[in-house]
Amino acid sequence: MIVVAAATTGIVLVANYQPFVPGYKQYYGLPAVEGTESTSFSWIGAPPNLRVIKVPTEPDMTFRYRFSIWNHGPVPVTVTRFGIPSWEQESDLKIVPVAIDPSTYGGGGFIQVQPIRLAPRQQMGIEMEVTVARCMSGVSWNAIPITFDMYGIEKHVVAPANVQIELVRSQDCG
């Protein structure tokens, strides 16, 4: 009876396990986007260092941004996929990972996206590329879908980021 209870508890814990929290490393600037505004916020339920970046949209524009996440859990995990594949996204707005920094304070820098093992309490950076096909407003996000492996079990979660992107209509869109 005790073995069954322990196994059931273990399955429930693994099924609900989400080790990712927003990282503390901040990346500043979107140099390719004119008119971008960046503001720091701290409200109940928001990451402690959330930055909101308002990006004026134009047809056929592309920009990149960076944020960090942290394996806040007590066990190592292997991240096998970041984001949603571009072929599964709407054609008007695509958000894809283009680089990762496996250890934000280790000085290694950004590399090509690949599976990465995150030790407990390890923080990493992610660079995303956003392609906007038309003028948009009222679209925002501050998280990334992540697939990871823990003890041979694959999990899909949405990891909160320390950056929120808000698309706003530029003056050129009328």
Coordinates of C-alpha atoms in Angstrom, one line a residue:
M1 CA 0.0 0.0 0.0
I2 CA 2.8 2.4 0.9
V3 CA 4.6 1.6 -2.4
V4 CA 1.5 2.4 -4.4
A5 CA 1.0 5.7 -2.6
A6 CA 4.6 6.7 -3.1
A7 CA 4.5 5.8 -6.8
T8 CA 1.3 7.7 -7.3
T9 CA 2.7 10.8 -5.5
G10 CA 5.8 10.6 -7.6
I11 CA 3.8 10.5 -10.8
V12 CA 1.7 13.5 -9.8
L13 CA 4.8 15.5 -8.8
V14 CA 6.5 14.8 -12.2
A15 CA 3.4 15.4 -14.2
N16 CA 3.0 18.9 -12.6
Y17 CA 6.6 19.8 -12.4
Q18 CA 7.5 23.2 -13.9
P19 CA 11.0 24.3 -12.9
F20 CA 11.3 27.5 -14.9
V21 CA 11.0 31.0 -13.5
P22 CA 12.0 34.4 -15.1
G23 CA 15.8 34.9 -15.0
Y24 CA 17.5 37.9 -13.4
K25 CA 19.8 38.7 -16.3
Q26 CA 18.5 41.7 -18.3
Y27 CA 19.2 42.4 -22.0
Y28 CA 18.6 46.0 -23.1
G29 CA 17.9 47.6 -26.5
L30 CA 16.2 46.7 -29.7
P31 CA 18.5 48.8 -31.9
A32 CA 16.8 47.8 -35.2
V33 CA 13.3 49.1 -34.0
E34 CA 12.8 52.9 -34.0
G35 CA 10.4 54.3 -31.4
T36 CA 10.6 51.3 -29.1
E37 CA 9.8 52.1 -25.4
S38 CA 11.0 50.0 -22.5
T39 CA 9.6 50.2 -19.0
S40 CA 10.2 48.2 -15.8
F41 CA 7.2 47.0 -13.8
S42 CA 6.6 45.3 -10.6
W43 CA 3.0 44.3 -9.9
I44 CA 1.5 41.4 -8.0
G45 CA 2.0 38.2 -9.9
A46 CA 4.6 39.7 -12.3
P47 CA 8.2 38.6 -12.3
P48 CA 10.2 40.8 -10.0
N49 CA 12.2 42.4 -12.8
L50 CA 9.7 42.4 -15.7
R51 CA 10.4 44.8 -18.5
V52 CA 7.6 45.7 -20.9
I53 CA 8.9 46.6 -24.4
K54 CA 6.4 48.4 -26.7
V55 CA 7.3 47.8 -30.3
P56 CA 5.7 50.0 -33.1
T57 CA 4.8 47.6 -35.9
E58 CA 5.1 48.1 -39.6
P59 CA 4.4 45.7 -42.5
D60 CA 7.1 43.1 -43.1
M61 CA 9.3 44.0 -40.1
T62 CA 11.6 41.8 -38.2
F63 CA 13.2 42.4 -34.8
R64 CA 15.0 40.4 -32.1
Y65 CA 14.9 40.5 -28.3
R66 CA 16.5 38.6 -25.5
F67 CA 15.4 37.4 -22.1
S68 CA 16.6 35.0 -19.4
I69 CA 15.0 32.0 -17.7
W70 CA 16.2 30.1 -14.7
N71 CA 15.9 26.4 -13.7
H72 CA 14.7 27.1 -10.2
G73 CA 14.1 23.4 -9.5
P74 CA 16.3 21.0 -7.5
V75 CA 17.1 18.7 -10.4
P76 CA 18.8 19.0 -13.8
V77 CA 16.6 19.2 -16.9
T78 CA 17.5 19.0 -20.6
V79 CA 15.6 21.5 -22.7
T80 CA 15.0 19.9 -26.1
R81 CA 12.8 22.6 -27.8
F82 CA 12.3 26.3 -27.4
G83 CA 9.2 28.0 -28.7
I84 CA 6.7 26.8 -31.3
P85 CA 8.0 25.7 -34.8
S86 CA 7.4 28.4 -37.3
W87 CA 5.4 26.1 -39.6
E88 CA 2.8 25.8 -36.7
Q89 CA 2.4 29.6 -36.3
E90 CA 0.2 32.1 -38.1
S91 CA 1.8 33.7 -41.1
D92 CA 1.1 37.3 -39.8
L93 CA 3.3 36.8 -36.7
K94 CA 6.2 34.4 -36.2
I95 CA 8.2 34.2 -33.0
V96 CA 11.2 31.8 -33.3
P97 CA 14.3 31.2 -31.1
V98 CA 17.5 32.0 -33.0
A99 CA 20.2 31.7 -30.2
I100 CA 20.8 30.7 -26.6
D101 CA 23.3 31.6 -24.0
P102 CA 23.7 28.4 -22.0
S103 CA 25.1 30.2 -18.9
T104 CA 24.3 33.9 -18.7
Y105 CA 27.0 34.7 -16.1
G106 CA 29.6 32.3 -17.5
G107 CA 30.8 34.6 -20.2
G108 CA 30.3 32.1 -23.0
G109 CA 27.9 34.2 -25.1
F110 CA 25.1 33.3 -27.5
I111 CA 25.3 30.1 -29.6
Q112 CA 23.0 28.3 -32.1
V113 CA 19.8 26.9 -30.6
Q114 CA 20.4 23.3 -29.5
P115 CA 19.3 21.0 -26.7
I116 CA 20.8 22.2 -23.4
R117 CA 21.2 20.7 -20.0
L118 CA 20.4 23.1 -17.2
A119 CA 21.7 22.3 -13.8
P120 CA 19.6 23.2 -10.7
R121 CA 19.7 27.0 -10.3
Q122 CA 21.3 27.5 -13.7
Q123 CA 20.1 30.5 -15.7
M124 CA 20.2 30.8 -19.5
G125 CA 19.5 33.5 -22.1
I126 CA 17.3 33.1 -25.1
E127 CA 17.2 35.3 -28.2
M128 CA 14.0 35.4 -30.2
E129 CA 13.3 36.7 -33.7
V130 CA 9.9 38.2 -34.4
T131 CA 8.5 38.7 -37.9
V132 CA 5.4 40.8 -38.3
A133 CA 3.7 40.7 -41.7
R134 CA 1.3 43.6 -41.2
C135 CA 0.5 46.4 -38.8
M136 CA -0.6 45.0 -35.4
S137 CA -1.7 46.4 -32.1
G138 CA -2.9 44.8 -28.8
V139 CA -0.7 41.7 -29.2
S140 CA 1.6 40.9 -26.3
W141 CA 3.4 38.0 -24.7
N142 CA 5.9 37.3 -21.9
A143 CA 6.4 33.5 -21.9
I144 CA 7.9 30.8 -24.1
P145 CA 6.7 27.2 -24.6
I146 CA 9.5 24.8 -23.7
T147 CA 9.9 21.1 -24.0
F148 CA 12.3 19.4 -21.6
D149 CA 13.3 16.0 -20.5
M150 CA 13.6 15.1 -16.8
Y151 CA 14.6 11.5 -15.8
G152 CA 13.5 10.3 -19.2
I153 CA 10.1 11.9 -19.1
E154 CA 9.3 14.6 -21.7
K155 CA 7.3 17.6 -20.5
H156 CA 5.8 20.6 -22.3
V157 CA 5.5 23.8 -20.2
V158 CA 5.1 27.5 -20.7
A159 CA 8.1 29.3 -19.1
P160 CA 7.6 32.9 -17.9
A161 CA 10.1 35.4 -19.2
N162 CA 11.4 38.6 -17.6
V163 CA 10.5 40.5 -20.8
Q164 CA 7.0 41.3 -22.1
I165 CA 6.7 42.4 -25.8
E166 CA 3.7 44.5 -26.7
L167 CA 3.0 45.3 -30.3
V168 CA 1.5 48.7 -31.0
R169 CA 0.5 50.4 -34.2
S170 CA 3.1 52.7 -35.6
Q171 CA 2.3 56.2 -37.0
D172 CA 3.1 54.8 -40.5
C173 CA 0.2 52.3 -40.2
G174 CA -2.4 55.0 -40.2

